[in-house]
PDB file of C-alpha atoms and ligand atoms in Angstrom:
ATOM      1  CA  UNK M   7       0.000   0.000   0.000  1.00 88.00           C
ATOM      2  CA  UNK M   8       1.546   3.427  -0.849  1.00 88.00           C
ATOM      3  CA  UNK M   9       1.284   5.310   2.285  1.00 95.00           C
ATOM      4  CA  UNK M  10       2.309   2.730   4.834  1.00 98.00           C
ATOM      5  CA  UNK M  11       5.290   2.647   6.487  1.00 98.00           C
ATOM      6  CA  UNK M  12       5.899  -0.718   7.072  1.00 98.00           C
ATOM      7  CA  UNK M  13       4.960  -1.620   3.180  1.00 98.00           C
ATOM      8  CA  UNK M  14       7.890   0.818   2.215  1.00 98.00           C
ATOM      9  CA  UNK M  15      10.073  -1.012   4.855  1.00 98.00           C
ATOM     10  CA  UNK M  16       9.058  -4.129   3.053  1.00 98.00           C
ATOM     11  CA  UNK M  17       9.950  -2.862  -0.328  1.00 97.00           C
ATOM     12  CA  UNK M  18      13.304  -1.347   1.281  1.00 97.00           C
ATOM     13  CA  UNK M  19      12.032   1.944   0.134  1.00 97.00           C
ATOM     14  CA  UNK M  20      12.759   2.728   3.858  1.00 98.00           C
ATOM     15  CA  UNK M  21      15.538   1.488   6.572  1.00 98.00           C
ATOM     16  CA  UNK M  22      14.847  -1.041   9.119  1.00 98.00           C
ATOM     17  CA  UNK M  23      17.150  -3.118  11.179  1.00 98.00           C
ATOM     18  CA  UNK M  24      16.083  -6.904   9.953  1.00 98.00           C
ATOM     19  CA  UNK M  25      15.904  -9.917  11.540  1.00 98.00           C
ATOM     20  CA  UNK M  26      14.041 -12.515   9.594  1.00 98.00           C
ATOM     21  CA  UNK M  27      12.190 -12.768   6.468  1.00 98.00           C
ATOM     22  CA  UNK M  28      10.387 -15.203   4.484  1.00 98.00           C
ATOM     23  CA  UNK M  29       7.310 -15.572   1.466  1.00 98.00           C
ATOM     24  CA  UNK M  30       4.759 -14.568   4.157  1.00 98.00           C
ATOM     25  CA  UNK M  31       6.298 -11.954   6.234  1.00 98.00           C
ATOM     26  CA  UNK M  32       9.013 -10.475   7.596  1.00 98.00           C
ATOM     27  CA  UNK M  33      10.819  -9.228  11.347  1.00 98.00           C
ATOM     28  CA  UNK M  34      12.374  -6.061  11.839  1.00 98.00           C
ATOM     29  CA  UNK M  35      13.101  -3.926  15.438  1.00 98.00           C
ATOM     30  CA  UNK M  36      11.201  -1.343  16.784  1.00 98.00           C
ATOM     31  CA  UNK M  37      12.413   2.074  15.851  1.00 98.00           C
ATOM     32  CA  UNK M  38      11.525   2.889  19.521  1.00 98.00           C
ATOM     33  CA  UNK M  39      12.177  -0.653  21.315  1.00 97.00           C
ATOM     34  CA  UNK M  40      10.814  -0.506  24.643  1.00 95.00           C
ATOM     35  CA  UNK M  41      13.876  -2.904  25.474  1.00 96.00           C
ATOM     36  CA  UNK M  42      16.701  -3.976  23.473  1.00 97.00           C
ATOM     37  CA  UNK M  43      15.286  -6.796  21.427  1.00 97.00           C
ATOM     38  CA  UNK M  44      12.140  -5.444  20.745  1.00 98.00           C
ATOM     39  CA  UNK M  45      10.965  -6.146  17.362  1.00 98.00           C
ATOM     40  CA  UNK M  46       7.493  -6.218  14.854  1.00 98.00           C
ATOM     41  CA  UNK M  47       6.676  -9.248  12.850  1.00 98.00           C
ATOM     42  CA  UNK M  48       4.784  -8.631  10.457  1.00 98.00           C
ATOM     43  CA  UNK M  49       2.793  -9.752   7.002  1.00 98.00           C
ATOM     44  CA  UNK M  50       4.107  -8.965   3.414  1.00 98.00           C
ATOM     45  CA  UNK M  51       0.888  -8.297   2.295  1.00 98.00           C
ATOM     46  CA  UNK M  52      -0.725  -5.057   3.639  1.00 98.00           C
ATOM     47  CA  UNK M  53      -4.136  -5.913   5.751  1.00 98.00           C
ATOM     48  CA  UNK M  54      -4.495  -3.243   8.475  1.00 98.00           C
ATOM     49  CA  UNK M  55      -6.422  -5.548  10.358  1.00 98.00           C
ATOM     50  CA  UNK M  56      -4.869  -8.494  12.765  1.00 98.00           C
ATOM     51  CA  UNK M  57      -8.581  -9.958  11.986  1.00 96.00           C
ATOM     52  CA  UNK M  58      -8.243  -9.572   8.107  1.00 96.00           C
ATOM     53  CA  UNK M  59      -5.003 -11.512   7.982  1.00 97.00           C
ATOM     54  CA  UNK M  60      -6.077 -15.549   7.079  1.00 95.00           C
ATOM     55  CA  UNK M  61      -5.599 -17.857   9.716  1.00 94.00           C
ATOM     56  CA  UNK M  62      -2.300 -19.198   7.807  1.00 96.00           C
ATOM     57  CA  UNK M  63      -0.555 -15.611   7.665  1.00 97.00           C
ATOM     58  CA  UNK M  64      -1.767 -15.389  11.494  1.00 97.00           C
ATOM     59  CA  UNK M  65      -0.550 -18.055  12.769  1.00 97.00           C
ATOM     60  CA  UNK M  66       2.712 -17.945  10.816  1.00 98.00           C
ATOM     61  CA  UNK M  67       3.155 -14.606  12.462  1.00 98.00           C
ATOM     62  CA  UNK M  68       2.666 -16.492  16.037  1.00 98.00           C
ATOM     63  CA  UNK M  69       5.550 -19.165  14.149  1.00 98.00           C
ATOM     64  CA  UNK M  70       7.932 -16.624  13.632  1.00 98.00           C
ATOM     65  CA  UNK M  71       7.748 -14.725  16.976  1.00 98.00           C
ATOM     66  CA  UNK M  72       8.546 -17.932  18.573  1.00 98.00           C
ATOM     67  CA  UNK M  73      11.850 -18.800  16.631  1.00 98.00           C
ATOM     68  CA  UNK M  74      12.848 -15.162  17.345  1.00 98.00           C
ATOM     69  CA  UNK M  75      12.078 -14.700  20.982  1.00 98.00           C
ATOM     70  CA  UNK M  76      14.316 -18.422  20.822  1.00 97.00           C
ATOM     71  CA  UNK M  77      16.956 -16.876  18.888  1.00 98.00           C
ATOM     72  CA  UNK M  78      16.694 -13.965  21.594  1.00 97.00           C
ATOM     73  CA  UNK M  79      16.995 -16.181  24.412  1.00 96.00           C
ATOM     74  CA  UNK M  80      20.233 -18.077  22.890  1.00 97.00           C
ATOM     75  CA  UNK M  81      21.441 -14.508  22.117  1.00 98.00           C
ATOM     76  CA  UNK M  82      23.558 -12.356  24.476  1.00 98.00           C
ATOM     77  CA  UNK M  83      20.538  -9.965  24.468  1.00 98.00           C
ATOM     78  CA  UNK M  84      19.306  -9.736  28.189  1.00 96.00           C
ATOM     79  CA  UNK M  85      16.116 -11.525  28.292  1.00 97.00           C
ATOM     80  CA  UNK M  86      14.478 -13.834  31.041  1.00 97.00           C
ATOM     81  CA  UNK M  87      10.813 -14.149  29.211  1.00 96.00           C
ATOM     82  CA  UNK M  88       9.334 -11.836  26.899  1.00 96.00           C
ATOM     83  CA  UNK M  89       5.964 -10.420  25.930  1.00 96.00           C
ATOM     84  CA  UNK M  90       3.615 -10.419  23.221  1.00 96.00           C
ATOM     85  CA  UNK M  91       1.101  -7.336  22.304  1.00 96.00           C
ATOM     86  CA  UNK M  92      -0.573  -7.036  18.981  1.00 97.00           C
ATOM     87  CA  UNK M  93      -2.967  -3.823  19.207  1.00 97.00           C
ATOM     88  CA  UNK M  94      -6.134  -4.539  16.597  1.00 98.00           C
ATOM     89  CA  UNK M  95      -7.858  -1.764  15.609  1.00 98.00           C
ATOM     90  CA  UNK M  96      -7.709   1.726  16.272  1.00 97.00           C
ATOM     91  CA  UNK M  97      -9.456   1.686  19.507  1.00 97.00           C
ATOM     92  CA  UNK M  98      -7.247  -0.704  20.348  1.00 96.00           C
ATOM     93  CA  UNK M  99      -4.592   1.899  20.150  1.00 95.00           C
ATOM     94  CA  UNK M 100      -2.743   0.439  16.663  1.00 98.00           C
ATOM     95  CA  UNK M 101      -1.121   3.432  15.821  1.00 98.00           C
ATOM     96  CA  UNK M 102       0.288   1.544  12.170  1.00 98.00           C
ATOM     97  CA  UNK M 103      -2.274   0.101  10.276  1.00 98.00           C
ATOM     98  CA  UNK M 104      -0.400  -2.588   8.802  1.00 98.00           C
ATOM     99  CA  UNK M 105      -0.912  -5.403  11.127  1.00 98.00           C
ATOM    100  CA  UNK M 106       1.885  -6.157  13.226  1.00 98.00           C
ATOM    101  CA  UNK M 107       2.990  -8.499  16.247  1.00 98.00           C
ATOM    102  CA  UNK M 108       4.954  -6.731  19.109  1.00 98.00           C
ATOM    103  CA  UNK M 109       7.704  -8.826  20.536  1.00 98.00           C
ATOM    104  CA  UNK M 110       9.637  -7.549  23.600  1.00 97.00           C
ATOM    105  CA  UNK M 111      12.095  -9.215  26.063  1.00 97.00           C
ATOM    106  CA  UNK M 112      11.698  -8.364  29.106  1.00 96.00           C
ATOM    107  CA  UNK M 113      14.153  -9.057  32.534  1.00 96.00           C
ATOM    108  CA  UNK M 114      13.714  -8.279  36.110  1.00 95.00           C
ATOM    109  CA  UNK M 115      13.821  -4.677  36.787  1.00 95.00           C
ATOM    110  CA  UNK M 116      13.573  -3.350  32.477  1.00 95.00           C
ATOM    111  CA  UNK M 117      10.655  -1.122  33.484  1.00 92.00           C
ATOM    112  CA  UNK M 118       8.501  -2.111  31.419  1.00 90.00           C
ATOM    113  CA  UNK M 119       5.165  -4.044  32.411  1.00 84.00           C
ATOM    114  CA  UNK M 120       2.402  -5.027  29.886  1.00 81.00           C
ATOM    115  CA  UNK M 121      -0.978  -5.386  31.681  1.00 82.00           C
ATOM    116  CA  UNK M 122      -4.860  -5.282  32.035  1.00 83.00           C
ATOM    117  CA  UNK M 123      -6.736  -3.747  34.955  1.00 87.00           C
ATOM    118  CA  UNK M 124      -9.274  -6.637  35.683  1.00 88.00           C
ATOM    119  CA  UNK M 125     -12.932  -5.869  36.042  1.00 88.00           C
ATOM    120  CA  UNK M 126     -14.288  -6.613  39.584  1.00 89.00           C
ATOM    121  CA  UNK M 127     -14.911 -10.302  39.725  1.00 83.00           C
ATOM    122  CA  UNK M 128     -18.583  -9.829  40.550  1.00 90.00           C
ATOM    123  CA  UNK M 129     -19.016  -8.465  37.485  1.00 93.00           C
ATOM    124  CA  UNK M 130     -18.556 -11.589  35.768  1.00 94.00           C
ATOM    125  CA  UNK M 131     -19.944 -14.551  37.772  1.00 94.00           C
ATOM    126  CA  UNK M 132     -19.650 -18.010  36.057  1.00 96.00           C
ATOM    127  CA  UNK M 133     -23.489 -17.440  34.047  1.00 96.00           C
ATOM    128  CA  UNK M 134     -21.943 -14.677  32.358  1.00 95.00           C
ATOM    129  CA  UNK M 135     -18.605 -16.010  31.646  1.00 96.00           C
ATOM    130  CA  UNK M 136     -20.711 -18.999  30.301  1.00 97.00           C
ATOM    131  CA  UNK M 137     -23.446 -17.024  28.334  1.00 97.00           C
ATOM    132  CA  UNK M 138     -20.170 -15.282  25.956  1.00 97.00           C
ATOM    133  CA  UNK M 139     -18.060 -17.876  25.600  1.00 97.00           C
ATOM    134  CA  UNK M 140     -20.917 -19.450  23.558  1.00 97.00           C
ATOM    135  CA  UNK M 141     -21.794 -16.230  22.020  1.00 96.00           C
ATOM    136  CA  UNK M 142     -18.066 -16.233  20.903  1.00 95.00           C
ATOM    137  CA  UNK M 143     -17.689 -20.518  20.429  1.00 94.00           C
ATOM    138  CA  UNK M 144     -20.890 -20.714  17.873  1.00 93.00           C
ATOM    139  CA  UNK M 145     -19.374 -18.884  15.409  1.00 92.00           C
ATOM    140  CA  UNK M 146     -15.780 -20.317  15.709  1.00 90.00           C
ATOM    141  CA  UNK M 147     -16.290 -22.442  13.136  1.00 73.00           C
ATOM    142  CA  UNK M 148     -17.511 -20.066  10.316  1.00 61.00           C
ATOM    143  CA  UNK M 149     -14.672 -18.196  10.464  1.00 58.00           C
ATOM    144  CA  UNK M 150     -11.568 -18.241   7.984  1.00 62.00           C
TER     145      UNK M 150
HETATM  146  P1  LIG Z  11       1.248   0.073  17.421  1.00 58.58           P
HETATM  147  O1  LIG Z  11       0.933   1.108  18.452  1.00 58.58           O
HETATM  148  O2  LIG Z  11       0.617   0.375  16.079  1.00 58.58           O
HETATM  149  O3  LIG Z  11       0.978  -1.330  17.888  1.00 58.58           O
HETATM  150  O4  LIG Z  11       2.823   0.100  17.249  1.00 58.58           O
HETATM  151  C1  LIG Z  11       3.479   0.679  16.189  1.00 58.58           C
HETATM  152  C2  LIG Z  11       4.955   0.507  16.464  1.00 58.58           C
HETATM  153  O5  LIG Z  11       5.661   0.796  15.277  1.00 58.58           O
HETATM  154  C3  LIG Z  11       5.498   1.441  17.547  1.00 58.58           C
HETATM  155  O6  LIG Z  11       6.069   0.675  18.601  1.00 58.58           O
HETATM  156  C4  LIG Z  11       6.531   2.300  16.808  1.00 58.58           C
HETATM  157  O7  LIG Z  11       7.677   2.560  17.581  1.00 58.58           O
HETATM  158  C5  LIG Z  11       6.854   1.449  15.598  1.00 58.58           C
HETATM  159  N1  LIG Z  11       7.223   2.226  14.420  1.00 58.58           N
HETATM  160  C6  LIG Z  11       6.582   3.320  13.935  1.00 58.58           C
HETATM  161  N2  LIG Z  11       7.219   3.758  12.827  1.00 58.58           N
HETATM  162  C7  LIG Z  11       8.250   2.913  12.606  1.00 58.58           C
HETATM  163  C8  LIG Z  11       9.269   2.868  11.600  1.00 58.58           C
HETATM  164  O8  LIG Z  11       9.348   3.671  10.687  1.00 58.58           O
HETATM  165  N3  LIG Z  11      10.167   1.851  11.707  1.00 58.58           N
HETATM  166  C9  LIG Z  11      10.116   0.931  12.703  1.00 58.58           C
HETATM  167  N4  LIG Z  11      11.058  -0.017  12.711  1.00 58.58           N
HETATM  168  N5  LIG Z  11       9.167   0.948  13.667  1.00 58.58           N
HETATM  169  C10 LIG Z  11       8.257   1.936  13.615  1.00 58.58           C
HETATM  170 ZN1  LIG Z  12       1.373  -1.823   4.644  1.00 58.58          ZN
END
């Protein structure tokens, strides 16, 4: 796509420091890693949407983030585990609409901390937690 950044990455039309690439998609770090290691996988082919990608391209993307957080690991890069964050959607605060998977080492005392703040537990008794899960499970299967 002409405007995005991470196409023009793709087509080198831009610098990026590289990590991995392949027919489906490629690795590259964060221009502002929140630790040293910290890099975007991310599809070849533009879909702004984590949800548009098919469920081969996603999953690959899951593939590839685990041979690189294993490469990290058997690196000298400081890392004791590592988190994953993929932001879908503007309101979920993707700031580059090419889809992309966030992959960050993390080690005791980096600063960093990736977290929800959990709804009150009453909120959600079993019935409910029940009642969307199938709301959610009956369409699994029509789904790419
Ligand atoms: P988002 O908030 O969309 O999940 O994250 C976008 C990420 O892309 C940010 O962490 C930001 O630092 C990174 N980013 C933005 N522009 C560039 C760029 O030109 N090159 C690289 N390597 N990363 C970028
Ligand atoms: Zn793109």
């Amino acid at each position: 796509m002409k405007d995005c950044i991470f196409c023009k990455i793709i087509n080198r039309e831009l610098p990026a420091s590289f990590i991995y690439e392949d027919e489906t998609c490629m690795a590259f770090l964060d221009i502002h890693p929140i630790t040293e290691g910290h890099a975007l996988v991310i599809p070849k082919h533009h879909q702004e949407r984590f949800t548009q990608l098919n469920n081969e391209v996603a999953g690959h993307l899951f593939k590839v983030a685990h041979k690189i957080l294993n490469a990290i690991e058997d690196s000298e890069i400081k890392s004791e585990g590592a988190n994953l964050f993929l932001s879908d959607g503007t309101v979920a605060g993707q700031e580059v609409m090419h889809s992309h998977l966030h992959i960050a080492p993390t080690f005791k005392g980096d600063g960093q901390r990736v977290g929800f703040s959990h709804s009150d537990p009453e909120m959600f008794p079993r019935k409910r937690l029940d009642e969307i899960a199938t709301k959610i499970s009956k369409f699994i299967n029509e789904q790419s």
